[in-house]
Short mmCIF file of C-alpha atoms in Angstrom, two decimals:
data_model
loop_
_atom_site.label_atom_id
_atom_site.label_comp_id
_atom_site.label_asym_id
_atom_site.label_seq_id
_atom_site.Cartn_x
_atom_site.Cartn_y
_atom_site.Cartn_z
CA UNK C 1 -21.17 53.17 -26.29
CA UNK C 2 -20.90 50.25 -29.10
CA UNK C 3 -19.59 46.78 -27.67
CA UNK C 4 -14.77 47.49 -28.27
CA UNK C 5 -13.92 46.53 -31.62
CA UNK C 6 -10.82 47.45 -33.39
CA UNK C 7 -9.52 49.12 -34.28
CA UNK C 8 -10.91 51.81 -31.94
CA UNK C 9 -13.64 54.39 -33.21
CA UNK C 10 -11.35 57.75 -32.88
CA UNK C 11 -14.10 59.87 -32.31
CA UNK C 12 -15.44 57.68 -29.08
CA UNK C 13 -12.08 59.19 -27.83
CA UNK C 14 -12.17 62.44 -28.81
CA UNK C 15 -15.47 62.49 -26.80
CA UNK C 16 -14.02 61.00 -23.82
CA UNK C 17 -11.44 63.80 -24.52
CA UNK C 18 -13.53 66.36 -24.74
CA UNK C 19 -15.15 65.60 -21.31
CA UNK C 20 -11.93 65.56 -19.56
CA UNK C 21 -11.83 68.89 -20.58
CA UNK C 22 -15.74 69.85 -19.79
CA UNK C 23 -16.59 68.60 -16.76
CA UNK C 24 -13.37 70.53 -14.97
CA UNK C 25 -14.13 73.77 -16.74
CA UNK C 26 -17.90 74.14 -15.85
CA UNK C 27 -17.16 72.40 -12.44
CA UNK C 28 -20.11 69.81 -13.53
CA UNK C 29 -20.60 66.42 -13.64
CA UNK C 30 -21.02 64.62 -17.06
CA UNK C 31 -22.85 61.51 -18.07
CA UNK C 32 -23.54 59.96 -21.49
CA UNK C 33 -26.74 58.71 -23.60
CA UNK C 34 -27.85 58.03 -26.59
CA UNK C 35 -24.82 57.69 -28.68
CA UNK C 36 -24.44 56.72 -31.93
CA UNK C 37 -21.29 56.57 -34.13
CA UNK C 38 -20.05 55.54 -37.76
CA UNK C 39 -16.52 56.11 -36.92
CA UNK C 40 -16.38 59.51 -38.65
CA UNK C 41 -18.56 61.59 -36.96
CA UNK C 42 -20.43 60.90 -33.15
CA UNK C 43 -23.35 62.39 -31.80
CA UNK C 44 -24.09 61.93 -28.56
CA UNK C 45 -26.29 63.59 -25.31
CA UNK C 46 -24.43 64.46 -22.78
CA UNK C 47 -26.29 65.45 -19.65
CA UNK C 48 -24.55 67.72 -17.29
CA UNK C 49 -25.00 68.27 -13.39
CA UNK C 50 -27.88 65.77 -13.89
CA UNK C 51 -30.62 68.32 -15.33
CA UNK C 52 -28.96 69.94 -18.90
CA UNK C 53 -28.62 68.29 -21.93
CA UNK C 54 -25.65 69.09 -24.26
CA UNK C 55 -26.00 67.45 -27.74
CA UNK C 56 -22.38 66.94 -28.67
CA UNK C 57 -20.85 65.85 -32.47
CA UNK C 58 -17.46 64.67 -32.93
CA UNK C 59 -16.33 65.10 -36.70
CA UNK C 60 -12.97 62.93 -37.07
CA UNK C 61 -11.12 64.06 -40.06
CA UNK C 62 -8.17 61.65 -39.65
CA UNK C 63 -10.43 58.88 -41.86
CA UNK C 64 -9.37 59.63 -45.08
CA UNK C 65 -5.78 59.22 -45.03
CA UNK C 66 -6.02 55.87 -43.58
CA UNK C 67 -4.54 52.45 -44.89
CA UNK C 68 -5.43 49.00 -44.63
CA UNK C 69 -1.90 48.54 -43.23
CA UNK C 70 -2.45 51.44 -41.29
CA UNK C 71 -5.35 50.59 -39.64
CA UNK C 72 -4.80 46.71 -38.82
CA UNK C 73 -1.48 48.12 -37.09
CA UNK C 74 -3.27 50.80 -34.95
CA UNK C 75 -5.69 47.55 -33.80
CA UNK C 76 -2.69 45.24 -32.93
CA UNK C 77 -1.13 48.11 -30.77
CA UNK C 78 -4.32 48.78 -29.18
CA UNK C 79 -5.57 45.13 -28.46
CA UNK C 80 -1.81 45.08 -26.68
CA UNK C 81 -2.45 48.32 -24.59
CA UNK C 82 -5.95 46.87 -23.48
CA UNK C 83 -3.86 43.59 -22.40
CA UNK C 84 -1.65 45.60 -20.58
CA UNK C 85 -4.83 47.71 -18.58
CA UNK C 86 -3.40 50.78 -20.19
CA UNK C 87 -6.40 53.03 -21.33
CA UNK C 88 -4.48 55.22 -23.48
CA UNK C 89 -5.29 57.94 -26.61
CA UNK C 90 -1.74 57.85 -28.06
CA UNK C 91 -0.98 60.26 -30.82
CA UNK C 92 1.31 59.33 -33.69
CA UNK C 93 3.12 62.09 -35.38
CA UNK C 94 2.04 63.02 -38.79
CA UNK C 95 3.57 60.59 -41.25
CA UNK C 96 5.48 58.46 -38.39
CA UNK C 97 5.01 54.54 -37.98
CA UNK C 98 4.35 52.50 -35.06
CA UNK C 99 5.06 48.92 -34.37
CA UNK C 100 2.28 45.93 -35.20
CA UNK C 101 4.23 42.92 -33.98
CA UNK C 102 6.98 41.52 -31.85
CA UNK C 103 9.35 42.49 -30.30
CA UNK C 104 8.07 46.07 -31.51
CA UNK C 105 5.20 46.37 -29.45
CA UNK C 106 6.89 45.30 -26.12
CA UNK C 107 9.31 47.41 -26.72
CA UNK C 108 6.45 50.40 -27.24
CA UNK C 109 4.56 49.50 -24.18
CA UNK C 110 7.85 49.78 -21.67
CA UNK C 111 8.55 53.35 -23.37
CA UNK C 112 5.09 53.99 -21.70
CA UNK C 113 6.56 52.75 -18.43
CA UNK C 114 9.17 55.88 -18.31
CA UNK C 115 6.04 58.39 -19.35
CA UNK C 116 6.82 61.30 -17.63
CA UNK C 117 3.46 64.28 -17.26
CA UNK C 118 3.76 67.21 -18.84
CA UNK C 119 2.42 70.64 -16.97
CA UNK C 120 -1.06 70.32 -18.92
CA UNK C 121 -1.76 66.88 -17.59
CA UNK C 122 -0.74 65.08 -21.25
CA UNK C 123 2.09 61.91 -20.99
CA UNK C 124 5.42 62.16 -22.98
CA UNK C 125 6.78 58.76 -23.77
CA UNK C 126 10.66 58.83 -25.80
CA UNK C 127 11.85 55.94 -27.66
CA UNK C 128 15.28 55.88 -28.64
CA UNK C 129 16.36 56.81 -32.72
CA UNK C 130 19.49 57.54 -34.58
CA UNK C 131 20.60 61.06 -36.42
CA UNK C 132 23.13 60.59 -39.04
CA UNK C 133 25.35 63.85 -40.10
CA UNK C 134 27.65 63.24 -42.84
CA UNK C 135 29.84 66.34 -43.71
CA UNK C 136 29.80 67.32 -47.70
CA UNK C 137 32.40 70.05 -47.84
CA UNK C 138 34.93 71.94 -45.73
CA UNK C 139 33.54 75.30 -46.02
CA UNK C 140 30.64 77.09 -44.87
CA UNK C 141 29.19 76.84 -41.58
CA UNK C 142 25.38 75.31 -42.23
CA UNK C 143 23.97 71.98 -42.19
CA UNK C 144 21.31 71.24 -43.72
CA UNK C 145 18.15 68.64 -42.54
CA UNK C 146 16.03 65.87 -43.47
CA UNK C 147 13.19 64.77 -41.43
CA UNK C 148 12.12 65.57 -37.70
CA UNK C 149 15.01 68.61 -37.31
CA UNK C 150 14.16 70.16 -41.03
CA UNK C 151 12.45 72.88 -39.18
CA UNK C 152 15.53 73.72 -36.93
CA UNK C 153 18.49 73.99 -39.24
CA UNK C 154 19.20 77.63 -37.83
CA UNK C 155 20.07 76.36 -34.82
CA UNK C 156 23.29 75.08 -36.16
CA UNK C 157 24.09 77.92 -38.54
CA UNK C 158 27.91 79.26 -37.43
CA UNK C 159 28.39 76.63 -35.09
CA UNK C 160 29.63 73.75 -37.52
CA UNK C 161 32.66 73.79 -39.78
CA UNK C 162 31.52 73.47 -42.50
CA UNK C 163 28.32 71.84 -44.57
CA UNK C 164 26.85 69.31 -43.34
CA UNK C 165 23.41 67.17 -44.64
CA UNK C 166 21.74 65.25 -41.50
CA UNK C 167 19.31 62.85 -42.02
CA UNK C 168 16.59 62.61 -38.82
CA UNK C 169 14.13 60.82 -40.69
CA UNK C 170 13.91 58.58 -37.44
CA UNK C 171 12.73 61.39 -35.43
CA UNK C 172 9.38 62.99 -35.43
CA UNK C 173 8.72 64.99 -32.63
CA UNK C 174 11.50 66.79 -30.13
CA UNK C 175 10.54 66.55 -26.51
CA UNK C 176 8.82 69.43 -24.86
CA UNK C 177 11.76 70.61 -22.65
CA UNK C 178 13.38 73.66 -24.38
CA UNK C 179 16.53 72.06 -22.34
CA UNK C 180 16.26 68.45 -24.06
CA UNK C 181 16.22 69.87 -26.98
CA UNK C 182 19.08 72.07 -26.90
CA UNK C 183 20.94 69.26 -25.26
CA UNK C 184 20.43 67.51 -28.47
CA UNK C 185 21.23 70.91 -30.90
CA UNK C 186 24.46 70.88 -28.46
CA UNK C 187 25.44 67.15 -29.41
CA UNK C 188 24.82 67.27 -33.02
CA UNK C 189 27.12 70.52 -33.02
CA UNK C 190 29.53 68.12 -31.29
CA UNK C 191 29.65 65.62 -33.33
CA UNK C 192 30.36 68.24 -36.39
CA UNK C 193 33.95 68.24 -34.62
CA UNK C 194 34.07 64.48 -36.06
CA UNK C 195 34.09 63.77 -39.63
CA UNK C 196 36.18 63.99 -42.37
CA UNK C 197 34.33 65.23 -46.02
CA UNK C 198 31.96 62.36 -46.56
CA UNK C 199 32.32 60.29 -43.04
CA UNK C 200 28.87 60.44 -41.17
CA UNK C 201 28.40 60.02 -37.32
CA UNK C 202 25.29 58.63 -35.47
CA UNK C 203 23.80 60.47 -33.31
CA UNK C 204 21.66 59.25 -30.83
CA UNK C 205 18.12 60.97 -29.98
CA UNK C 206 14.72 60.54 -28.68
CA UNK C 207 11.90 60.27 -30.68
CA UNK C 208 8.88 61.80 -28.12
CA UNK C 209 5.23 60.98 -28.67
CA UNK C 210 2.36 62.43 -26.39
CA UNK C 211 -0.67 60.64 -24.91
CA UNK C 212 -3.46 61.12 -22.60
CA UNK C 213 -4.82 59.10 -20.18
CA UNK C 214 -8.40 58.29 -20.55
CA UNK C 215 -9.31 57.10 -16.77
CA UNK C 216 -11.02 53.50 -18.32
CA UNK C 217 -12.97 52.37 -21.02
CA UNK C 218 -10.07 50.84 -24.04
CA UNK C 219 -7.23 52.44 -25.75
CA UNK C 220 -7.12 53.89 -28.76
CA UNK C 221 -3.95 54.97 -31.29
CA UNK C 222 -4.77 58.37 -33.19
CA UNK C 223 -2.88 59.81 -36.21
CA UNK C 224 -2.44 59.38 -39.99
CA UNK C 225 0.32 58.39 -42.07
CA UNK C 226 0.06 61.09 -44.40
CA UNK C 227 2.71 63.72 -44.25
CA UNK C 228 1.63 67.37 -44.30
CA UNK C 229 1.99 69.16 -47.70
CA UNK C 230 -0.11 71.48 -49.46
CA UNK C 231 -2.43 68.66 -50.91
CA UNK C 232 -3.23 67.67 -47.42
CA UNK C 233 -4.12 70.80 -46.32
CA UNK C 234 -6.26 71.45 -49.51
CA UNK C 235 -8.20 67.77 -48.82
CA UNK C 236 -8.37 68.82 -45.09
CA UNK C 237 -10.62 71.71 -45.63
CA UNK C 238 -12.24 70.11 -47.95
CA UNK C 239 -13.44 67.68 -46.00
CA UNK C 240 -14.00 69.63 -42.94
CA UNK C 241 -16.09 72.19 -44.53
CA UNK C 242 -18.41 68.75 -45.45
CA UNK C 243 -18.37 67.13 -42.03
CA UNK C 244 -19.25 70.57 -40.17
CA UNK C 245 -22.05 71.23 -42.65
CA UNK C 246 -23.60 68.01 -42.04
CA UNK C 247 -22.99 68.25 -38.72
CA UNK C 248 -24.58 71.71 -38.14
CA UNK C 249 -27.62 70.54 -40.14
CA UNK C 250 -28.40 67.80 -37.73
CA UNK C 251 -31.18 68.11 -35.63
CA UNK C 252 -30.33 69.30 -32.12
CA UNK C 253 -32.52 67.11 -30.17
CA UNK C 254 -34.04 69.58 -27.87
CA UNK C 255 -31.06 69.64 -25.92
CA UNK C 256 -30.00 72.68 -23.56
CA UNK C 257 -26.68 73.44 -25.94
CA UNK C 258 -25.21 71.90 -28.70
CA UNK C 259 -20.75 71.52 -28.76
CA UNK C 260 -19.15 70.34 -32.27
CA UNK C 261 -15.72 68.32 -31.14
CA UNK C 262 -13.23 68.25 -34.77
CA UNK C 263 -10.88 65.71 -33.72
CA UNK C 264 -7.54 65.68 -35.99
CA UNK C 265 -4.05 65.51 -36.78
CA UNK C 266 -0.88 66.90 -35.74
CA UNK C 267 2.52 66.39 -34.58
CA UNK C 268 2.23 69.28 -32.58
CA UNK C 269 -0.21 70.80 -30.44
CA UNK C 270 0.81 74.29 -31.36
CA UNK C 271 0.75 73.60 -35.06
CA UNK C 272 -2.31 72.05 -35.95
CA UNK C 273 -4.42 73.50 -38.99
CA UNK C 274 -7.98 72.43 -38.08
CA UNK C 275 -8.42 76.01 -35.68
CA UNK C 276 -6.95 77.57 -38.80
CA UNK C 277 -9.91 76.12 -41.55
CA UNK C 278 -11.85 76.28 -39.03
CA UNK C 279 -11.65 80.50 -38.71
CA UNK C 280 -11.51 80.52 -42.30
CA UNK C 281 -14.70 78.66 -43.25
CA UNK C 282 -18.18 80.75 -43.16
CA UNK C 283 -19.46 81.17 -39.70
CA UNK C 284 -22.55 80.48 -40.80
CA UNK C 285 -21.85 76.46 -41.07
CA UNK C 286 -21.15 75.96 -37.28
CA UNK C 287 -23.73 78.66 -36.18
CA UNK C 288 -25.73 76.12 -34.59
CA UNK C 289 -23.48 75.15 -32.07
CA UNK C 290 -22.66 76.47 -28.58
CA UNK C 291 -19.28 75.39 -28.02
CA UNK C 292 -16.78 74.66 -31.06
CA UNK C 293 -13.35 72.67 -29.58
CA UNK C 294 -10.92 71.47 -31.75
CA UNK C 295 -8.63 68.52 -30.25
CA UNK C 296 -4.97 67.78 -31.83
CA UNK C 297 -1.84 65.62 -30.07
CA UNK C 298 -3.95 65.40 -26.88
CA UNK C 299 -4.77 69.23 -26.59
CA UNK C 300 -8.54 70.23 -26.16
CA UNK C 301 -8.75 73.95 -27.71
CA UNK C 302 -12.02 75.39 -27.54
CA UNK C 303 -12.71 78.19 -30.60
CA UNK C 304 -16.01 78.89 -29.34
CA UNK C 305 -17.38 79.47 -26.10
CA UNK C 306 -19.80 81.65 -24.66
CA UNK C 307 -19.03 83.96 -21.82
CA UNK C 308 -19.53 83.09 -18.45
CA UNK C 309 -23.28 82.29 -17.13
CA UNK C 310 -24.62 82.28 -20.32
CA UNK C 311 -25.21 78.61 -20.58
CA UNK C 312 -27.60 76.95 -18.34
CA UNK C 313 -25.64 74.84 -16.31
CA UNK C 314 -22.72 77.97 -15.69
CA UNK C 315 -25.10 80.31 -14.37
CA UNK C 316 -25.55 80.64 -10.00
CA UNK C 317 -28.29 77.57 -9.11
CA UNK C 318 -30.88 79.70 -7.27
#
């Protein structure tokens, strides 16, 4: 690859990514050549078990949503995690901010200290935020949610007493445990018991972010600061339609296979859209390719993949 500059190219790291999750699968070694990126889309020959070639793209559709502020704050966090010898893809919620200068990015890299591993290999890193519920009448039995909890407002439905409005706007992403997170439900219900009509408690929480480790090479800080809406999503398929009809039109080099890598946003694995434009675009714009993997908050989901032993390198050696 290109000599590190910053901030990092995104799609350099979904490749690495994507080879984490290759080179286990097919049980094959991997090596690199010839690649060649503009920071929104990669293309690169990967040869496998030393004899196949795999000509691999890697469309990045987090590019348009970026900032100037945005993007000279993802290269001060990342020259800091190179300092540190931390070769790390961290992913940034959708529409959350990360710190760009002292005492903020200390701070950041001891939350990585306390990473715990999750079961499918990613890092979960919590840094501490505040929840504020303010009660705004007497009656009812609801409260209602700004921010990281809007989603989860049921959870608290008959167990308050009365209406309450809390503001999580600090918090964008619950831990994984299904036990943290009703620890927290449990505590905001809790503190419900507090306030008078217009009083409002803090609440203290964790705000948990996901990263993988990349084994070497430099770290690299991937996510947007656009929140999700419909406008998003419209732009999103948009431009993924574009980068996966370029991308299929490409020559394939003469390699043995071909894999298209979409690299993009989301706070969480389980909700990202780009499977979902993906299935909903014309097959006939990523008919070229062999394997088709989307990768979102450090989860490699293949969409494509031929059955066993029908590419070259997962077929008995004779």
């Amino acid at each position: 690859m290109t000599e590190r500059t910053y901030p990092a190219d995104q799609a350099e790291a979904g490749l690495r990514l994507f080879l984490g999750w290759f080179g286990p699968h097919y049980a094959r070694s991997t090596s690199v050549e010839d690649a060649s990126s503009d920071g929104t889309t990669l293309t690169a020959t990967v040869i496998v078990g030393r004899r196949w070639s795999l000509r691999t793209t890697v469309v990045n559709t987090f590019g348009p949503d970026a900032t100037v502020a945005w993007e000279a704050a993802r290269a001060a966090l990342e020259r800091r995690l190179d300092a540190e010898g931390r070769p790390l893809a961290v992913w940034v919620p959708r529409g959350a901010s990360f710190p760009s200068e002292e005492p903020g990015l200390s701070q950041f890299v001891l939350s990585l200290d306390e990473a715990k591993r999750l079961d499918d290999g990613r890092l979960e890193f919590c840094r501490p935020v505040n929840l504020y519920l303010r009660r705004v009448a007497t009656t009812g039995s609801v409260v209602t949610a700004l921010g990281g909890l809007a989603g989860h407002w049921a959870q608290f439905t008959n167990r308050v007493p009365g209406t309450f409005q809390l503001n999580s706007n600090e918090l964008f992403r619950l831990p994984a445990s299904q036990e943290e997170r009703q620890e927290l439900f449990d505590r905001i219900v809790l503190a419900s018991q507090q306030p008078e009509v217009d009083d409002t408690v803090v609440v203290p929480a964790r705000d948990c972010w996901t990263a993988n480790d990349l084994g070497g090479g430099g770290a690299c800080i991937l996510g947007t600061p656009a929140p999700e809406n419909d406008e998003w999503s419209a732009s999103l398929r948009r431009n993924l339609r574009r980068l996966v009809k370029a991308a299929n039109e490409a020559p394939a080099g003469g390699a043995d296979a071909r894999a298209l890598v979409v690299l993009g946003p989301a706070t969480y694995a389980e909700d990202e859209k780009l499977s979902w434009a993906l299935r909903g675009m014309d097959p006939t714009l990523y008919a070229g390719f062999d394997i088709l993997a989307v990768i979102a908050d450090g989860v490699v989901k293949p969409i494509l993949q031929p059955g066993r032993s029908v590419l070259p390198w997962d077929a008995p050696l004779r």
